[in-house]
mmCIF file of C-alpha atoms in Angstrom:
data_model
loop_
_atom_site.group_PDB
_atom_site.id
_atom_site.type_symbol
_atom_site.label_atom_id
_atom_site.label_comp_id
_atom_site.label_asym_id
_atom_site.label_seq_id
_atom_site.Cartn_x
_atom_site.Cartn_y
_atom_site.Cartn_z
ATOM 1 C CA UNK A 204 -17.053 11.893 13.641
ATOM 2 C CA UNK A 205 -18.887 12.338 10.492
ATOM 3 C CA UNK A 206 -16.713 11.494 7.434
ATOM 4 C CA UNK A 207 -18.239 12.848 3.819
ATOM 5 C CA UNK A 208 -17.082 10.413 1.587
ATOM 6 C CA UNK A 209 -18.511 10.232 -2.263
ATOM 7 C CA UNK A 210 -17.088 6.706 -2.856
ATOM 8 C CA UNK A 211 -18.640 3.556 -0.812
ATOM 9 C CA UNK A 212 -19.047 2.474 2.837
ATOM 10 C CA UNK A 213 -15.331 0.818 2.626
ATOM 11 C CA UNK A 214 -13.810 3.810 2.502
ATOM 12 C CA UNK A 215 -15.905 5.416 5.251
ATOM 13 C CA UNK A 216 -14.981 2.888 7.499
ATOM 14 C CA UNK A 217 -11.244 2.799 6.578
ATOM 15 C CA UNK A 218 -11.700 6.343 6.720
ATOM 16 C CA UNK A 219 -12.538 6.471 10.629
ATOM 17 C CA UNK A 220 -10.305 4.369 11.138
ATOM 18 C CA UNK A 221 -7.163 6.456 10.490
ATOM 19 C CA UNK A 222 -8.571 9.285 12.316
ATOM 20 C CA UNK A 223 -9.155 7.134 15.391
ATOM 21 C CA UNK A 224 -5.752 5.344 14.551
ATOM 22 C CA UNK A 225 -3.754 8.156 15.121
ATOM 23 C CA UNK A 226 -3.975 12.321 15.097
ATOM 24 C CA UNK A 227 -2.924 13.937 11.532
ATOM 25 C CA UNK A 228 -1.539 10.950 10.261
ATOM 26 C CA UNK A 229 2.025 11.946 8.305
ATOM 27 C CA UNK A 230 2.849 8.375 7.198
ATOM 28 C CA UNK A 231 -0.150 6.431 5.782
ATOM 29 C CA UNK A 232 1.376 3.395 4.049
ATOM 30 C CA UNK A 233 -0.255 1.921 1.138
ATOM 31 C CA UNK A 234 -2.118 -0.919 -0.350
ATOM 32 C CA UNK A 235 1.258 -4.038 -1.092
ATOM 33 C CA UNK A 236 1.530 -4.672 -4.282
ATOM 34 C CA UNK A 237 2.057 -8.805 -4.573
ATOM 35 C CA UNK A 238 2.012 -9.896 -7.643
ATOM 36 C CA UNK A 239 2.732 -13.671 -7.335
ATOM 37 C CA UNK A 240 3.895 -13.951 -11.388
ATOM 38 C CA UNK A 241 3.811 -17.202 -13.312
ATOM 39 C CA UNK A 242 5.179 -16.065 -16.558
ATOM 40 C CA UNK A 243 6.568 -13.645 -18.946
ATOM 41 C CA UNK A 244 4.430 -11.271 -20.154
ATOM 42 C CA UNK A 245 1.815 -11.382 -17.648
ATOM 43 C CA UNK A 246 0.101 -7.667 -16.974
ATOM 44 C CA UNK A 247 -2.162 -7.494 -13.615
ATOM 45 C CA UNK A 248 -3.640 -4.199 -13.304
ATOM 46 C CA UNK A 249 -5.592 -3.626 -9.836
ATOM 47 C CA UNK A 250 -7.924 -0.481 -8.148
ATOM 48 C CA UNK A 251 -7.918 -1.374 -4.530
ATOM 49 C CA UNK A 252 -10.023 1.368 -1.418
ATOM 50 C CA UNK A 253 -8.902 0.692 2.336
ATOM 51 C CA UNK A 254 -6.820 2.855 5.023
ATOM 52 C CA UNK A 255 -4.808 4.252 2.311
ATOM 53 C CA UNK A 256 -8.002 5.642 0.381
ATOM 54 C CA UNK A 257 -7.769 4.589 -3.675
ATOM 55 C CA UNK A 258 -4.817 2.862 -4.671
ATOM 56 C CA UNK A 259 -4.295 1.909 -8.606
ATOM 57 C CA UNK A 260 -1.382 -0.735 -9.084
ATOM 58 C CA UNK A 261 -0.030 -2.013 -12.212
ATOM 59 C CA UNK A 262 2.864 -4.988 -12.465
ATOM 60 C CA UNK A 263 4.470 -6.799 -15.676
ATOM 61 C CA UNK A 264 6.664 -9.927 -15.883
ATOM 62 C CA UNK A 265 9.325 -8.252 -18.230
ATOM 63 C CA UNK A 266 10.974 -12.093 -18.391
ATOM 64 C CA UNK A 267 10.356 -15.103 -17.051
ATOM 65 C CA UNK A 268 12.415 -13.907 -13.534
ATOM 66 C CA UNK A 269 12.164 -10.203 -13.468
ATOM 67 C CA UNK A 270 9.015 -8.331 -12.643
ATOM 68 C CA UNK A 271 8.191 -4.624 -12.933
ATOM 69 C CA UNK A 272 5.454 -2.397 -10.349
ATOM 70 C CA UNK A 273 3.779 0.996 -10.804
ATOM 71 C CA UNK A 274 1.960 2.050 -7.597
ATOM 72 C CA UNK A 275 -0.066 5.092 -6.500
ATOM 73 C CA UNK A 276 -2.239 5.814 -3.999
ATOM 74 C CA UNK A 277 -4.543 8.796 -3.391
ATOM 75 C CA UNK A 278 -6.900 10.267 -0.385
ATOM 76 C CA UNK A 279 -8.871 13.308 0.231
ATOM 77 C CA UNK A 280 -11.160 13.091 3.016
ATOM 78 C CA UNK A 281 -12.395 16.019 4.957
ATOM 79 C CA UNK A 282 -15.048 16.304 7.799
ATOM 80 C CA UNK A 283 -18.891 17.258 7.792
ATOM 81 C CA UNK A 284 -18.698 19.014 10.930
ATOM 82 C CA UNK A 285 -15.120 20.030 11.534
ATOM 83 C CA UNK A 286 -12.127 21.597 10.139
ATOM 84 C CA UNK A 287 -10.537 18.233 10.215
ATOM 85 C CA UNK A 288 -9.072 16.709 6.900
ATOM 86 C CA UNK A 289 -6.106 14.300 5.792
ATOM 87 C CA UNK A 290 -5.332 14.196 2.104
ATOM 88 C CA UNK A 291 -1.975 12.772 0.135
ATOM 89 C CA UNK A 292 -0.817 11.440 -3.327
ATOM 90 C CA UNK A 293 1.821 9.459 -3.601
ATOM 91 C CA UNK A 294 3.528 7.194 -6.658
ATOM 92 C CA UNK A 295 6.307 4.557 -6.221
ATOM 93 C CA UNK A 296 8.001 2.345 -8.651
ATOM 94 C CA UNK A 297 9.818 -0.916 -8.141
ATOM 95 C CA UNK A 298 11.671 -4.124 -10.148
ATOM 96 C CA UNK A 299 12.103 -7.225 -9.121
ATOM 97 C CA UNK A 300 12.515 -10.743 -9.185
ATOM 98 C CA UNK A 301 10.504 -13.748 -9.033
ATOM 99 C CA UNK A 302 10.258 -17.334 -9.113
ATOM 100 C CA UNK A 303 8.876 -20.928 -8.623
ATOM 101 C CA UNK A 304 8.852 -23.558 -6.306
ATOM 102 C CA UNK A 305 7.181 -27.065 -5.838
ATOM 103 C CA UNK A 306 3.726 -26.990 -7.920
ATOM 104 C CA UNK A 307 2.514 -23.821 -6.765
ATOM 105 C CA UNK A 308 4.795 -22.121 -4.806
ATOM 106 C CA UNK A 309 6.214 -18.488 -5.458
ATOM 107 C CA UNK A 310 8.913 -16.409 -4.314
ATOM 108 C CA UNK A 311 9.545 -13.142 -5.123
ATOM 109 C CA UNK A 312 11.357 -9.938 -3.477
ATOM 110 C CA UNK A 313 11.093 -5.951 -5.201
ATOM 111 C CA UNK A 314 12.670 -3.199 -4.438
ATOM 112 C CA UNK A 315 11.357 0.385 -4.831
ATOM 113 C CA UNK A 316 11.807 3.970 -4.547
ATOM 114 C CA UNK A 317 8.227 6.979 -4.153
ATOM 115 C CA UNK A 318 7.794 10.268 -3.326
ATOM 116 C CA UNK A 319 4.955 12.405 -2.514
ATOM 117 C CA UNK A 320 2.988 14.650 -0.426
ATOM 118 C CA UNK A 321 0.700 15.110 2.692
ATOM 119 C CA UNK A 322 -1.644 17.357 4.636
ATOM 120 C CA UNK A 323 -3.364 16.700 7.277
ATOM 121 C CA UNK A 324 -5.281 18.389 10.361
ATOM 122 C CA UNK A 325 -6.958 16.882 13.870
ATOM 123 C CA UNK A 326 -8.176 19.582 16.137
ATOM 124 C CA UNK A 327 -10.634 18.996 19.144
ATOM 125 C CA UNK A 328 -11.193 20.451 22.721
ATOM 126 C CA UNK A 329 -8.005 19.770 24.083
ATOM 127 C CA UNK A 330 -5.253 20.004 21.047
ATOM 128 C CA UNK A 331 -4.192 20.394 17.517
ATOM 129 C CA UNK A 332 -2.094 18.010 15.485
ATOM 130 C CA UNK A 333 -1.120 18.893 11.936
ATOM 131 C CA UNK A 334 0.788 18.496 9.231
ATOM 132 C CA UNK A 335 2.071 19.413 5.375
ATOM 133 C CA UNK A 336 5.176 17.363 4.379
ATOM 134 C CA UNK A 337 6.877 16.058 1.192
ATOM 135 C CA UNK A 338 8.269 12.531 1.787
ATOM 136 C CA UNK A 339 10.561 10.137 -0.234
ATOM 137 C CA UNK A 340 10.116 6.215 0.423
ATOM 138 C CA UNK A 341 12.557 3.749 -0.330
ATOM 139 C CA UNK A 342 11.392 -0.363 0.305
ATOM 140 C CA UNK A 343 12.122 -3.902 -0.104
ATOM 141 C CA UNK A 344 9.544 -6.497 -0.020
ATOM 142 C CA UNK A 345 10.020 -10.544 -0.131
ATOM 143 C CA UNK A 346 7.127 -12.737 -0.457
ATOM 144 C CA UNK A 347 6.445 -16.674 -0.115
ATOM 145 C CA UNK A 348 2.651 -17.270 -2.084
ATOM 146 C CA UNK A 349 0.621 -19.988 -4.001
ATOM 147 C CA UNK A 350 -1.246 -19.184 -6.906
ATOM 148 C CA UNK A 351 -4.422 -21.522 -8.724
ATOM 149 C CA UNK A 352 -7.377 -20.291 -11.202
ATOM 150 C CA UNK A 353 -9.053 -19.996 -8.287
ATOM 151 C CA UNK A 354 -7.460 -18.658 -4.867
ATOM 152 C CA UNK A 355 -4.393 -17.072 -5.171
ATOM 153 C CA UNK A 356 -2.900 -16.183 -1.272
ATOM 154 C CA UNK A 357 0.651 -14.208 -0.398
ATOM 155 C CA UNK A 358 2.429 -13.529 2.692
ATOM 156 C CA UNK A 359 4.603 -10.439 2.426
ATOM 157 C CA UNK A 360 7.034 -8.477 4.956
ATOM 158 C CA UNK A 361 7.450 -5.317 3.428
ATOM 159 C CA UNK A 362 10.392 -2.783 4.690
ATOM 160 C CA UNK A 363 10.307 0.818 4.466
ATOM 161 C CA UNK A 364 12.510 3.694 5.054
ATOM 162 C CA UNK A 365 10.839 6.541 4.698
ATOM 163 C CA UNK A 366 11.872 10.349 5.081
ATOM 164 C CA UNK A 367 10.289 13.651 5.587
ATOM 165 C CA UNK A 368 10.971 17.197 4.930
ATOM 166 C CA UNK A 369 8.434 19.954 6.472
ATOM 167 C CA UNK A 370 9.872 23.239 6.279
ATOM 168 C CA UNK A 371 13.276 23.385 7.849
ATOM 169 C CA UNK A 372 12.364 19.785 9.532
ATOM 170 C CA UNK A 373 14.031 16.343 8.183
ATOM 171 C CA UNK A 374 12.682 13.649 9.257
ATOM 172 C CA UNK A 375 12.649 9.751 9.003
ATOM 173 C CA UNK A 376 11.255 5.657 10.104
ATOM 174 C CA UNK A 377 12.040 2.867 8.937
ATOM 175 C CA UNK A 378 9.261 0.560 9.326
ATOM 176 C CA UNK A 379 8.527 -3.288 8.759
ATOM 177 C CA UNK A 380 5.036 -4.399 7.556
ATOM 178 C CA UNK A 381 4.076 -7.631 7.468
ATOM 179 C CA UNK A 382 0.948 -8.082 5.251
ATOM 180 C CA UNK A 383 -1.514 -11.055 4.293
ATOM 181 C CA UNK A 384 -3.087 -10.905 0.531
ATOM 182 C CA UNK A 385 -6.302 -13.341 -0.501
ATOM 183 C CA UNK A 386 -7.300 -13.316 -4.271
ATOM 184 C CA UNK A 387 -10.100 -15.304 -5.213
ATOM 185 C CA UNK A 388 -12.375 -15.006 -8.305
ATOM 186 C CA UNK A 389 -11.447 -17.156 -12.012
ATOM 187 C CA UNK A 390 -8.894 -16.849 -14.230
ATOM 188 C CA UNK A 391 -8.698 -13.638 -15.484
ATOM 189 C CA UNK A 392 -10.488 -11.360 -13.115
ATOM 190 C CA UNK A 393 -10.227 -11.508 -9.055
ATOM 191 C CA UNK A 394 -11.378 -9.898 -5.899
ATOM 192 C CA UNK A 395 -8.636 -8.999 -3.628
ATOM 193 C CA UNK A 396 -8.380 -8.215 -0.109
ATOM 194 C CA UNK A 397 -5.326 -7.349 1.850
ATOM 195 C CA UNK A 398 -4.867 -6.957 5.733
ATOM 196 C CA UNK A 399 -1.140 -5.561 7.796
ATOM 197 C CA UNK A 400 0.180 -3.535 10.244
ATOM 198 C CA UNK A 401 3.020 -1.071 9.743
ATOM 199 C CA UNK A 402 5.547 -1.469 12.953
ATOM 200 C CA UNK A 403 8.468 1.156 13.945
ATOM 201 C CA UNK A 404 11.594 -0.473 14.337
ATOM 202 C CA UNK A 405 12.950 2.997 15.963
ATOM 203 C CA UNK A 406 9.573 3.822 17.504
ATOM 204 C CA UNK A 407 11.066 6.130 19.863
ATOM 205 C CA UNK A 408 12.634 8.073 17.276
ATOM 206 C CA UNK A 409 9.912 8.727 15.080
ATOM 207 C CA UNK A 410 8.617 12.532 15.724
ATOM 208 C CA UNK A 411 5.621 12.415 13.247
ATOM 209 C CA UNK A 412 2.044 10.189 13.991
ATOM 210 C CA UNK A 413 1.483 7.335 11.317
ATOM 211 C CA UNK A 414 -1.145 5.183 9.896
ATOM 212 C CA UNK A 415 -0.673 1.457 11.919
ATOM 213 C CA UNK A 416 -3.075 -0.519 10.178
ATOM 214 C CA UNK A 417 -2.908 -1.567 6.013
ATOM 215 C CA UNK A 418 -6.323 -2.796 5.287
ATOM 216 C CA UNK A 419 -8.250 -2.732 1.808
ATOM 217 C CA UNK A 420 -10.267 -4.454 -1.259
ATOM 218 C CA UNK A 421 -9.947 -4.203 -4.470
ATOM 219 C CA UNK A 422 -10.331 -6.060 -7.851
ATOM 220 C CA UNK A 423 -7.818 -7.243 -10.253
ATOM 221 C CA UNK A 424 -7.598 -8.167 -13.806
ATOM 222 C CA UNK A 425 -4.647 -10.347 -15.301
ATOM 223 C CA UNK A 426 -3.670 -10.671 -18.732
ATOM 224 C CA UNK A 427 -1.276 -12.715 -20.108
ATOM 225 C CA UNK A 428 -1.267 -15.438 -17.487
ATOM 226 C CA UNK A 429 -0.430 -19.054 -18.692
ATOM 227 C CA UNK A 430 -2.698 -20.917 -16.501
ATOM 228 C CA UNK A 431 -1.670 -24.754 -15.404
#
């Protein structure tokens, strides 16, 4: 399949990937936000493309323990030569707190709450999968990370419950994604890339098709950042 795309070969290949993933995807789960903080004050604003098309973040270190998030994420792709199409927006917020350990250790853990919506079609010879939904997301995510001017590299197990409503339908997951994050660049600006999965827990339960793989890149910018 085709995909028309007006953004860069990332995205096309993400892109596939969902459709060949899994049919109208209801629940595509976005980019992580890990911020790894050192210090009060610090800003890191990030654009990031991958399975969950474009996905701005933005995270501040209120204190010296407790850190704020603002994620979105948004897609829209459709096909050349089919009817076939998946779009959603979505925005979350979270707080959270964070600390240190050894020389470069982190540890942090957020919890969130986002809401949005999604519409999606998948149609070929032999059947038809779609969907239009509103959905709610509620998640908690600890992480264990290092941080230097150089590399900075975070392991994060992110848990989601998250809830549908299409038409007279309610339904929910609850989900655990475990996801690996490399920045590298200097100082003030890095590339980042970020690879998970997003597992069931109650796989047998869950009525609506979802997105199984979090992959994406993206750059980020940090301000306020004491470096050491």
């Amino acid at each position: 399949m085709i995909m028309k795309m007006n953004l860069n070969p990332v995205l096309v290949i993400c892109a596939a990937a969902i459709l060949a993933c899994s049919c109208a995807p209801v629940y595509v789960p976005n980019t992580v936000n890990v911020p790894l903080f050192t210090n009060r004050n610090e800003i890191q604003a990030s654009l990031h493309a991958g399975t969950s098309g474009f996905d701005p973040r933005i995270a501040y270190a209120v204190t010296n323990h407790l850190g704020l998030m603002v994620n979105a994420s948004f897609m829209n792709n459709t096909s050349d030569s089919t009817d076939n199409f998946h779009k959603h927006r979505f925005f979350e917020g979270g707080a959270g707190y964070y600390t240190h350990f050894a020389t470069r250790g982190k540890f942090e853990t957020f919890l969130g709450f986002g809401s949005g919506r999604v519409s999606s079609l998948y149609s070929n010879n032999i059947w038809t999968s779609s969907s239009d939904a509103r959905f709610n997301r509620i998640f908690i995510q600890p992480s264990l990370g290092f941080t230097t001017k150089v590399v900075d590299l975070g392991l994060s197990s992110r848990l989601v419950l998250v809830g549908f409503n299409q038409d007279s339908e309610r339904n929910s997951g609850f989900f655990v994604e475990p996801v690996l994050t490399l920045k590298a660049g200097y100082d003030h600006i890095k590339a980042v890339g970020q690879l998970g999965f997003s597992l069931p827990v109650n796989e047998d339960e869950i009525p609506f098709n979802y997105q199984p793989l979090i992959i994406s890149l993206g750059i980020q910018a940090n301000f306020g950042k004491i470096f050491k």
